[in-house]
Amino acid sequence: MIAKIREYSIPLILGVIVALIVANIAPEWYHHVVHTPIIGKEISFHWLINDIFMVLFFATAGIEIVNSFLPGGPLNPPKKAVTPLMATAGGVIFPAVLFVVFNTLFGDPAYNSGWGIGTATDIALAWLVASFVFGKKHPAVTFLLLLAVADDGIGLIIIAVFYPDPAHPVEPMWLLLVVLAMAIAFVLNKKGVQAIWPYFLVCGVISWFGMHNAHLHAALSLVFIVPFMPHKGPAEEHTDTHGLVDSPGRSTLGRFEDGLSPIVDFGLFFFGFTNAGVQFSVMSELTLIVLLALVLGKTLGISLMATISEKVLKFPLPTGMQHKDVLVAGVVGGMGLTVALFITESAFIDMSLQGAAKMGALFSVIAAPAAIILGKILRVEKKK
């Protein structure tokens, strides 16, 4: 039963539902619980989830991507990653362009700064829906993971570059700590260090402080360290050991994945609760513009750029992936929640505009049933 609960990300779904109910019934209580500092002036429940827990979540996504590049993985040889990255570019550019177009047609100049909201894909929901539509072993899941991690990273860069906090400007010199952490991890790997903790507590912490002090989102800290952990081929790394960190024969990366999985799976409840508490405030044209930019922009951008990459530039799709899978993956990619909400808070100071834009980002979850229905119509083959 526990395995089934984790497999279908029930904690995440429950977290989103509870957040929506509480935020609309008792908004003051919700914001007090989520945003009130519990340690010092900065560390709130929201901060702990988004700056600490999400480091672990992005690490698990990074592990999946590393495994996909190993011999036998769907993105090996590396030229197979070109198409997903081209799709990422389409999934960033098209939503931004469509936002500008729709805002010009029926929006308002006051909405102009919201162009960046549609550039990011919600990695947690995309992973959940893709696993349901395609099955967890389908290469489309890895395709979407690589795309989601990449465009979420781009989204965080957009926040830093185009929506800077005047009180906390970007300080790129601190990124030297990230480089130092990667160098230490590289040396540990070359020295044959198999223990998890030096990579996690030494390199991971140094990387986190580098990202945090550079005033960039620290959620990606471990993504820079994961590739340097000793690892084996996909067959070994994807063996289900039910979270046993000391499973015999497992590599450092495999044992790290085993230890993270139950923490991340059940912790997604708090992620959903912390980030999905959007009030059903008065909606406006901005709500529809954000929604259309996300769902249509991602679908068109991902599918068209992936097709151009394969048909024109002659870079292959990941092994086992078909054109109909790309189209469905594009629809799945239209779900923007977490980073979209981050960008919304940075793009608009006016709370009414911020609320309307957040509603558009939240409503983009309609891409989930749309992807499920389209997968059935196109008879997408599940690989469990």
PDB file of N, CA, C and O in Angstrom, residues 26-93:
ATOM      1  N   ALA A  26      -9.672  29.747   5.373  1.00  0.00           N
ATOM      2  CA  ALA A  26      -8.995  30.470   6.459  1.00  0.00           C
ATOM      3  C   ALA A  26      -7.670  31.041   5.952  1.00  0.00           C
ATOM      4  O   ALA A  26      -6.595  30.585   6.345  1.00  0.00           O
ATOM      5  N   PRO A  27      -7.741  32.038   5.054  1.00  0.00           N
ATOM      6  CA  PRO A  27      -6.517  32.554   4.428  1.00  0.00           C
ATOM      7  C   PRO A  27      -5.506  33.130   5.416  1.00  0.00           C
ATOM      8  O   PRO A  27      -4.300  32.955   5.250  1.00  0.00           O
ATOM      9  N   GLU A  28      -5.989  33.826   6.442  1.00  0.00           N
ATOM     10  CA  GLU A  28      -5.061  34.414   7.407  1.00  0.00           C
ATOM     11  C   GLU A  28      -4.301  33.328   8.157  1.00  0.00           C
ATOM     12  O   GLU A  28      -3.094  33.439   8.398  1.00  0.00           O
ATOM     13  N   TRP A  29      -5.014  32.274   8.551  1.00  0.00           N
ATOM     14  CA  TRP A  29      -4.362  31.161   9.252  1.00  0.00           C
ATOM     15  C   TRP A  29      -3.351  30.482   8.340  1.00  0.00           C
ATOM     16  O   TRP A  29      -2.242  30.159   8.763  1.00  0.00           O
ATOM     17  N   TYR A  30      -3.729  30.265   7.069  1.00  0.00           N
ATOM     18  CA  TYR A  30      -2.828  29.609   6.120  1.00  0.00           C
ATOM     19  C   TYR A  30      -1.542  30.408   5.957  1.00  0.00           C
ATOM     20  O   TYR A  30      -0.434  29.861   6.048  1.00  0.00           O
ATOM     21  N   HIS A  31      -1.664  31.700   5.711  1.00  0.00           N
ATOM     22  CA  HIS A  31      -0.473  32.522   5.494  1.00  0.00           C
ATOM     23  C   HIS A  31       0.356  32.647   6.773  1.00  0.00           C
ATOM     24  O   HIS A  31       1.582  32.763   6.708  1.00  0.00           O
ATOM     25  N   HIS A  32      -0.312  32.610   7.919  1.00  0.00           N
ATOM     26  CA  HIS A  32       0.431  32.639   9.180  1.00  0.00           C
ATOM     27  C   HIS A  32       1.279  31.380   9.314  1.00  0.00           C
ATOM     28  O   HIS A  32       2.470  31.453   9.653  1.00  0.00           O
ATOM     29  N   VAL A  33       0.687  30.223   9.055  1.00  0.00           N
ATOM     30  CA  VAL A  33       1.410  28.951   9.186  1.00  0.00           C
ATOM     31  C   VAL A  33       2.547  28.856   8.176  1.00  0.00           C
ATOM     32  O   VAL A  33       3.660  28.434   8.508  1.00  0.00           O
ATOM     33  N   VAL A  34       2.288  29.267   6.952  1.00  0.00           N
ATOM     34  CA  VAL A  34       3.266  29.080   5.875  1.00  0.00           C
ATOM     35  C   VAL A  34       4.373  30.127   5.912  1.00  0.00           C
ATOM     36  O   VAL A  34       5.550  29.796   5.706  1.00  0.00           O
ATOM     37  N   HIS A  35       4.039  31.383   6.202  1.00  0.00           N
ATOM     38  CA  HIS A  35       5.004  32.470   6.004  1.00  0.00           C
ATOM     39  C   HIS A  35       5.578  33.089   7.280  1.00  0.00           C
ATOM     40  O   HIS A  35       6.567  33.813   7.204  1.00  0.00           O
ATOM     41  N   THR A  36       4.980  32.833   8.427  1.00  0.00           N
ATOM     42  CA  THR A  36       5.505  33.422   9.659  1.00  0.00           C
ATOM     43  C   THR A  36       6.852  32.806  10.020  1.00  0.00           C
ATOM     44  O   THR A  36       6.981  31.580  10.082  1.00  0.00           O
ATOM     45  N   PRO A  37       7.888  33.630  10.258  1.00  0.00           N
ATOM     46  CA  PRO A  37       9.210  33.083  10.615  1.00  0.00           C
ATOM     47  C   PRO A  37       9.140  32.252  11.889  1.00  0.00           C
ATOM     48  O   PRO A  37       8.473  32.628  12.856  1.00  0.00           O
ATOM     49  N   ILE A  38       9.808  31.115  11.857  1.00  0.00           N
ATOM     50  CA  ILE A  38       9.860  30.247  13.039  1.00  0.00           C
ATOM     51  C   ILE A  38      11.259  30.245  13.651  1.00  0.00           C
ATOM     52  O   ILE A  38      11.449  29.856  14.796  1.00  0.00           O
ATOM     53  N   ILE A  39      12.249  30.684  12.863  1.00  0.00           N
ATOM     54  CA  ILE A  39      13.613  30.842  13.347  1.00  0.00           C
ATOM     55  C   ILE A  39      14.145  32.144  12.765  1.00  0.00           C
ATOM     56  O   ILE A  39      14.223  32.299  11.543  1.00  0.00           O
ATOM     57  N   GLY A  40      14.516  33.079  13.606  1.00  0.00           N
ATOM     58  CA  GLY A  40      15.037  34.350  13.123  1.00  0.00           C
ATOM     59  C   GLY A  40      13.992  35.131  12.351  1.00  0.00           C
ATOM     60  O   GLY A  40      12.790  35.031  12.595  1.00  0.00           O
ATOM     61  N   LYS A  41      14.445  35.902  11.359  1.00  0.00           N
ATOM     62  CA  LYS A  41      13.554  36.741  10.585  1.00  0.00           C
ATOM     63  C   LYS A  41      13.259  36.175   9.196  1.00  0.00           C
ATOM     64  O   LYS A  41      12.411  36.694   8.479  1.00  0.00           O
ATOM     65  N   GLU A  42      13.962  35.110   8.809  1.00  0.00           N
ATOM     66  CA  GLU A  42      13.838  34.614   7.435  1.00  0.00           C
ATOM     67  C   GLU A  42      13.287  33.206   7.344  1.00  0.00           C
ATOM     68  O   GLU A  42      12.557  32.874   6.407  1.00  0.00           O
ATOM     69  N   ILE A  43      13.609  32.350   8.288  1.00  0.00           N
ATOM     70  CA  ILE A  43      13.310  30.919   8.169  1.00  0.00           C
ATOM     71  C   ILE A  43      11.869  30.635   8.574  1.00  0.00           C
ATOM     72  O   ILE A  43      11.520  30.575   9.757  1.00  0.00           O
ATOM     73  N   SER A  44      11.032  30.471   7.577  1.00  0.00           N
ATOM     74  CA  SER A  44       9.629  30.106   7.761  1.00  0.00           C
ATOM     75  C   SER A  44       9.421  28.705   7.216  1.00  0.00           C
ATOM     76  O   SER A  44      10.327  28.092   6.647  1.00  0.00           O
ATOM     77  N   PHE A  45       8.191  28.179   7.382  1.00  0.00           N
ATOM     78  CA  PHE A  45       7.868  26.868   6.825  1.00  0.00           C
ATOM     79  C   PHE A  45       8.018  26.888   5.311  1.00  0.00           C
ATOM     80  O   PHE A  45       8.531  25.953   4.708  1.00  0.00           O
ATOM     81  N   HIS A  46       7.588  27.989   4.689  1.00  0.00           N
ATOM     82  CA  HIS A  46       7.729  28.163   3.241  1.00  0.00           C
ATOM     83  C   HIS A  46       9.196  28.088   2.834  1.00  0.00           C
ATOM     84  O   HIS A  46       9.562  27.438   1.849  1.00  0.00           O
ATOM     85  N   TRP A  47      10.062  28.753   3.582  1.00  0.00           N
ATOM     86  CA  TRP A  47      11.501  28.762   3.298  1.00  0.00           C
ATOM     87  C   TRP A  47      12.096  27.358   3.437  1.00  0.00           C
ATOM     88  O   TRP A  47      12.881  26.924   2.592  1.00  0.00           O
ATOM     89  N   LEU A  48      11.715  26.645   4.489  1.00  0.00           N
ATOM     90  CA  LEU A  48      12.254  25.301   4.709  1.00  0.00           C
ATOM     91  C   LEU A  48      11.890  24.356   3.565  1.00  0.00           C
ATOM     92  O   LEU A  48      12.716  23.551   3.122  1.00  0.00           O
ATOM     93  N   ILE A  49      10.667  24.468   3.078  1.00  0.00           N
ATOM     94  CA  ILE A  49      10.233  23.591   1.990  1.00  0.00           C
ATOM     95  C   ILE A  49      10.905  23.978   0.678  1.00  0.00           C
ATOM     96  O   ILE A  49      11.455  23.131  -0.039  1.00  0.00           O
ATOM     97  N   ASN A  50      10.904  25.258   0.341  1.00  0.00           N
ATOM     98  CA  ASN A  50      11.389  25.683  -0.968  1.00  0.00           C
ATOM     99  C   ASN A  50      12.909  25.792  -1.068  1.00  0.00           C
ATOM    100  O   ASN A  50      13.459  25.645  -2.156  1.00  0.00           O
ATOM    101  N   ASP A  51      13.573  26.047   0.037  1.00  0.00           N
ATOM    102  CA  ASP A  51      15.023  26.222  -0.012  1.00  0.00           C
ATOM    103  C   ASP A  51      15.796  25.022   0.526  1.00  0.00           C
ATOM    104  O   ASP A  51      17.001  24.917   0.299  1.00  0.00           O
ATOM    105  N   ILE A  52      15.132  24.129   1.244  1.00  0.00           N
ATOM    106  CA  ILE A  52      15.806  22.941   1.775  1.00  0.00           C
ATOM    107  C   ILE A  52      15.234  21.669   1.149  1.00  0.00           C
ATOM    108  O   ILE A  52      15.925  20.917   0.469  1.00  0.00           O
ATOM    109  N   PHE A  53      13.928  21.441   1.359  1.00  0.00           N
ATOM    110  CA  PHE A  53      13.332  20.206   0.835  1.00  0.00           C
ATOM    111  C   PHE A  53      13.450  20.107  -0.677  1.00  0.00           C
ATOM    112  O   PHE A  53      13.762  19.042  -1.222  1.00  0.00           O
ATOM    113  N   MET A  54      13.224  21.217  -1.392  1.00  0.00           N
ATOM    114  CA  MET A  54      13.270  21.154  -2.848  1.00  0.00           C
ATOM    115  C   MET A  54      14.669  20.874  -3.377  1.00  0.00           C
ATOM    116  O   MET A  54      14.823  20.439  -4.519  1.00  0.00           O
ATOM    117  N   VAL A  55      15.692  21.089  -2.565  1.00  0.00           N
ATOM    118  CA  VAL A  55      17.044  20.677  -2.943  1.00  0.00           C
ATOM    119  C   VAL A  55      17.071  19.166  -3.132  1.00  0.00           C
ATOM    120  O   VAL A  55      17.663  18.647  -4.085  1.00  0.00           O
ATOM    121  N   LEU A  56      16.407  18.437  -2.227  1.00  0.00           N
ATOM    122  CA  LEU A  56      16.361  16.976  -2.307  1.00  0.00           C
ATOM    123  C   LEU A  56      15.524  16.528  -3.505  1.00  0.00           C
ATOM    124  O   LEU A  56      15.867  15.568  -4.200  1.00  0.00           O
ATOM    125  N   PHE A  57      14.420  17.244  -3.757  1.00  0.00           N
ATOM    126  CA  PHE A  57      13.577  16.864  -4.889  1.00  0.00           C
ATOM    127  C   PHE A  57      14.316  17.026  -6.209  1.00  0.00           C
ATOM    128  O   PHE A  57      14.305  16.136  -7.060  1.00  0.00           O
ATOM    129  N   PHE A  58      14.945  18.182  -6.398  1.00  0.00           N
ATOM    130  CA  PHE A  58      15.682  18.397  -7.637  1.00  0.00           C
ATOM    131  C   PHE A  58      16.853  17.428  -7.754  1.00  0.00           C
ATOM    132  O   PHE A  58      17.251  17.070  -8.860  1.00  0.00           O
ATOM    133  N   ALA A  59      17.395  16.986  -6.621  1.00  0.00           N
ATOM    134  CA  ALA A  59      18.471  15.994  -6.660  1.00  0.00           C
ATOM    135  C   ALA A  59      17.971  14.678  -7.242  1.00  0.00           C
ATOM    136  O   ALA A  59      18.666  14.028  -8.039  1.00  0.00           O
ATOM    137  N   THR A  60      16.752  14.255  -6.845  1.00  0.00           N
ATOM    138  CA  THR A  60      16.214  13.010  -7.398  1.00  0.00           C
ATOM    139  C   THR A  60      15.988  13.129  -8.898  1.00  0.00           C
ATOM    140  O   THR A  60      16.217  12.176  -9.649  1.00  0.00           O
ATOM    141  N   ALA A  61      15.546  14.305  -9.352  1.00  0.00           N
ATOM    142  CA  ALA A  61      15.390  14.524 -10.793  1.00  0.00           C
ATOM    143  C   ALA A  61      16.753  14.483 -11.476  1.00  0.00           C
ATOM    144  O   ALA A  61      16.900  13.933 -12.580  1.00  0.00           O
ATOM    145  N   GLY A  62      17.757  15.071 -10.825  1.00  0.00           N
ATOM    146  CA  GLY A  62      19.108  15.046 -11.380  1.00  0.00           C
ATOM    147  C   GLY A  62      19.647  13.640 -11.513  1.00  0.00           C
ATOM    148  O   GLY A  62      20.343  13.303 -12.483  1.00  0.00           O
ATOM    149  N   ILE A  63      19.319  12.778 -10.545  1.00  0.00           N
ATOM    150  CA  ILE A  63      19.753  11.383 -10.605  1.00  0.00           C
ATOM    151  C   ILE A  63      19.147  10.689 -11.813  1.00  0.00           C
ATOM    152  O   ILE A  63      19.825   9.938 -12.535  1.00  0.00           O
ATOM    153  N   GLU A  64      17.864  10.925 -12.061  1.00  0.00           N
ATOM    154  CA  GLU A  64      17.202  10.321 -13.219  1.00  0.00           C
ATOM    155  C   GLU A  64      17.883  10.761 -14.518  1.00  0.00           C
ATOM    156  O   GLU A  64      18.062   9.971 -15.445  1.00  0.00           O
ATOM    157  N   ILE A  65      18.260  12.029 -14.574  1.00  0.00           N
ATOM    158  CA  ILE A  65      18.904  12.541 -15.781  1.00  0.00           C
ATOM    159  C   ILE A  65      20.289  11.934 -15.958  1.00  0.00           C
ATOM    160  O   ILE A  65      20.676  11.538 -17.057  1.00  0.00           O
ATOM    161  N   VAL A  66      21.058  11.839 -14.864  1.00  0.00           N
ATOM    162  CA  VAL A  66      22.384  11.210 -14.939  1.00  0.00           C
ATOM    163  C   VAL A  66      22.258   9.783 -15.443  1.00  0.00           C
ATOM    164  O   VAL A  66      22.998   9.346 -16.333  1.00  0.00           O
ATOM    165  N   ASN A  67      21.305   9.038 -14.886  1.00  0.00           N
ATOM    166  CA  ASN A  67      21.105   7.650 -15.313  1.00  0.00           C
ATOM    167  C   ASN A  67      20.758   7.564 -16.797  1.00  0.00           C
ATOM    168  O   ASN A  67      21.170   6.628 -17.496  1.00  0.00           O
ATOM    169  N   SER A  68      20.004   8.539 -17.283  1.00  0.00           N
ATOM    170  CA  SER A  68      19.579   8.494 -18.687  1.00  0.00           C
ATOM    171  C   SER A  68      20.745   8.705 -19.647  1.00  0.00           C
ATOM    172  O   SER A  68      20.674   8.291 -20.798  1.00  0.00           O
ATOM    173  N   PHE A  69      21.827   9.350 -19.168  1.00  0.00           N
ATOM    174  CA  PHE A  69      22.994   9.581 -20.013  1.00  0.00           C
ATOM    175  C   PHE A  69      23.990   8.416 -19.974  1.00  0.00           C
ATOM    176  O   PHE A  69      24.922   8.384 -20.772  1.00  0.00           O
ATOM    177  N   LEU A  70      23.803   7.474 -19.051  1.00  0.00           N
ATOM    178  CA  LEU A  70      24.720   6.345 -18.935  1.00  0.00           C
ATOM    179  C   LEU A  70      24.489   5.358 -20.080  1.00  0.00           C
ATOM    180  O   LEU A  70      23.425   5.348 -20.705  1.00  0.00           O
ATOM    181  N   PRO A  71      25.492   4.510 -20.392  1.00  0.00           N
ATOM    182  CA  PRO A  71      25.316   3.516 -21.455  1.00  0.00           C
ATOM    183  C   PRO A  71      24.047   2.688 -21.234  1.00  0.00           C
ATOM    184  O   PRO A  71      23.812   2.173 -20.144  1.00  0.00           O
ATOM    185  N   GLY A  72      23.222   2.621 -22.251  1.00  0.00           N
ATOM    186  CA  GLY A  72      21.951   1.919 -22.144  1.00  0.00           C
ATOM    187  C   GLY A  72      20.794   2.823 -21.807  1.00  0.00           C
ATOM    188  O   GLY A  72      19.638   2.419 -21.884  1.00  0.00           O
ATOM    189  N   GLY A  73      21.088   4.074 -21.427  1.00  0.00           N
ATOM    190  CA  GLY A  73      20.040   5.023 -21.093  1.00  0.00           C
ATOM    191  C   GLY A  73      19.446   5.657 -22.340  1.00  0.00           C
ATOM    192  O   GLY A  73      20.065   5.669 -23.402  1.00  0.00           O
ATOM    193  N   PRO A  74      18.238   6.232 -22.224  1.00  0.00           N
ATOM    194  CA  PRO A  74      17.549   6.792 -23.404  1.00  0.00           C
ATOM    195  C   PRO A  74      18.219   8.027 -23.992  1.00  0.00           C
ATOM    196  O   PRO A  74      17.907   8.420 -25.108  1.00  0.00           O
ATOM    197  N   LEU A  75      19.133   8.672 -23.251  1.00  0.00           N
ATOM    198  CA  LEU A  75      19.825   9.850 -23.774  1.00  0.00           C
ATOM    199  C   LEU A  75      21.294   9.568 -24.052  1.00  0.00           C
ATOM    200  O   LEU A  75      22.123  10.476 -24.128  1.00  0.00           O
ATOM    201  N   ASN A  76      21.618   8.292 -24.207  1.00  0.00           N
ATOM    202  CA  ASN A  76      22.981   7.901 -24.568  1.00  0.00           C
ATOM    203  C   ASN A  76      22.982   7.347 -25.983  1.00  0.00           C
ATOM    204  O   ASN A  76      22.170   6.465 -26.302  1.00  0.00           O
ATOM    205  N   PRO A  77      23.842   7.849 -26.895  1.00  0.00           N
ATOM    206  CA  PRO A  77      24.878   8.861 -26.694  1.00  0.00           C
ATOM    207  C   PRO A  77      24.291  10.257 -26.486  1.00  0.00           C
ATOM    208  O   PRO A  77      23.108  10.486 -26.785  1.00  0.00           O
ATOM    209  N   PRO A  78      25.113  11.211 -25.974  1.00  0.00           N
ATOM    210  CA  PRO A  78      24.620  12.540 -25.595  1.00  0.00           C
ATOM    211  C   PRO A  78      23.905  13.306 -26.698  1.00  0.00           C
ATOM    212  O   PRO A  78      23.111  14.202 -26.393  1.00  0.00           O
ATOM    213  N   LYS A  79      24.152  12.960 -27.968  1.00  0.00           N
ATOM    214  CA  LYS A  79      23.462  13.701 -29.032  1.00  0.00           C
ATOM    215  C   LYS A  79      21.945  13.510 -28.952  1.00  0.00           C
ATOM    216  O   LYS A  79      21.186  14.319 -29.502  1.00  0.00           O
ATOM    217  N   LYS A  80      21.514  12.452 -28.233  1.00  0.00           N
ATOM    218  CA  LYS A  80      20.082  12.248 -28.058  1.00  0.00           C
ATOM    219  C   LYS A  80      19.475  13.279 -27.097  1.00  0.00           C
ATOM    220  O   LYS A  80      18.255  13.375 -27.000  1.00  0.00           O
ATOM    221  N   ALA A  81      20.331  14.027 -26.385  1.00  0.00           N
ATOM    222  CA  ALA A  81      19.824  15.063 -25.485  1.00  0.00           C
ATOM    223  C   ALA A  81      19.548  16.364 -26.227  1.00  0.00           C
ATOM    224  O   ALA A  81      18.912  17.265 -25.675  1.00  0.00           O
ATOM    225  N   VAL A  82      20.020  16.473 -27.463  1.00  0.00           N
ATOM    226  CA  VAL A  82      19.844  17.716 -28.209  1.00  0.00           C
ATOM    227  C   VAL A  82      18.363  18.009 -28.425  1.00  0.00           C
ATOM    228  O   VAL A  82      17.904  19.148 -28.252  1.00  0.00           O
ATOM    229  N   THR A  83      17.614  16.996 -28.797  1.00  0.00           N
ATOM    230  CA  THR A  83      16.186  17.203 -29.050  1.00  0.00           C
ATOM    231  C   THR A  83      15.432  17.641 -27.802  1.00  0.00           C
ATOM    232  O   THR A  83      14.648  18.601 -27.862  1.00  0.00           O
ATOM    233  N   PRO A  84      15.624  16.985 -26.637  1.00  0.00           N
ATOM    234  CA  PRO A  84      14.968  17.505 -25.426  1.00  0.00           C
ATOM    235  C   PRO A  84      15.360  18.934 -25.095  1.00  0.00           C
ATOM    236  O   PRO A  84      14.526  19.726 -24.637  1.00  0.00           O
ATOM    237  N   LEU A  85      16.612  19.289 -25.330  1.00  0.00           N
ATOM    238  CA  LEU A  85      17.049  20.658 -25.024  1.00  0.00           C
ATOM    239  C   LEU A  85      16.484  21.655 -26.033  1.00  0.00           C
ATOM    240  O   LEU A  85      16.179  22.799 -25.681  1.00  0.00           O
ATOM    241  N   MET A  86      16.348  21.232 -27.291  1.00  0.00           N
ATOM    242  CA  MET A  86      15.664  22.079 -28.274  1.00  0.00           C
ATOM    243  C   MET A  86      14.209  22.275 -27.868  1.00  0.00           C
ATOM    244  O   MET A  86      13.659  23.381 -27.986  1.00  0.00           O
ATOM    245  N   ALA A  87      13.592  21.201 -27.389  1.00  0.00           N
ATOM    246  CA  ALA A  87      12.211  21.302 -26.912  1.00  0.00           C
ATOM    247  C   ALA A  87      12.114  22.238 -25.718  1.00  0.00           C
ATOM    248  O   ALA A  87      11.138  22.982 -25.575  1.00  0.00           O
ATOM    249  N   THR A  88      13.146  22.210 -24.855  1.00  0.00           N
ATOM    250  CA  THR A  88      13.182  23.128 -23.719  1.00  0.00           C
ATOM    251  C   THR A  88      13.175  24.574 -24.200  1.00  0.00           C
ATOM    252  O   THR A  88      12.434  25.419 -23.668  1.00  0.00           O
ATOM    253  N   ALA A  89      14.004  24.864 -25.217  1.00  0.00           N
ATOM    254  CA  ALA A  89      14.060  26.220 -25.766  1.00  0.00           C
ATOM    255  C   ALA A  89      12.694  26.637 -26.302  1.00  0.00           C
ATOM    256  O   ALA A  89      12.227  27.763 -26.058  1.00  0.00           O
ATOM    257  N   GLY A  90      12.034  25.725 -27.014  1.00  0.00           N
ATOM    258  CA  GLY A  90      10.694  26.029 -27.521  1.00  0.00           C
ATOM    259  C   GLY A  90       9.703  26.261 -26.401  1.00  0.00           C
ATOM    260  O   GLY A  90       8.832  27.139 -26.495  1.00  0.00           O
ATOM    261  N   GLY A  91       9.843  25.461 -25.324  1.00  0.00           N
ATOM    262  CA  GLY A  91       8.934  25.585 -24.186  1.00  0.00           C
ATOM    263  C   GLY A  91       9.168  26.823 -23.353  1.00  0.00           C
ATOM    264  O   GLY A  91       8.348  27.152 -22.484  1.00  0.00           O
ATOM    265  N   VAL A  92      10.272  27.507 -23.580  1.00  0.00           N
ATOM    266  CA  VAL A  92      10.543  28.777 -22.899  1.00  0.00           C
ATOM    267  C   VAL A  92      10.151  29.957 -23.795  1.00  0.00           C
ATOM    268  O   VAL A  92       9.491  30.903 -23.353  1.00  0.00           O
ATOM    269  N   ILE A  93      10.532  29.884 -25.061  1.00  0.00           N
ATOM    270  CA  ILE A  93      10.322  31.009 -25.982  1.00  0.00           C
ATOM    271  C   ILE A  93       8.849  31.171 -26.361  1.00  0.00           C
ATOM    272  O   ILE A  93       8.307  32.285 -26.330  1.00  0.00           O
TER     273      ILE A  93
END
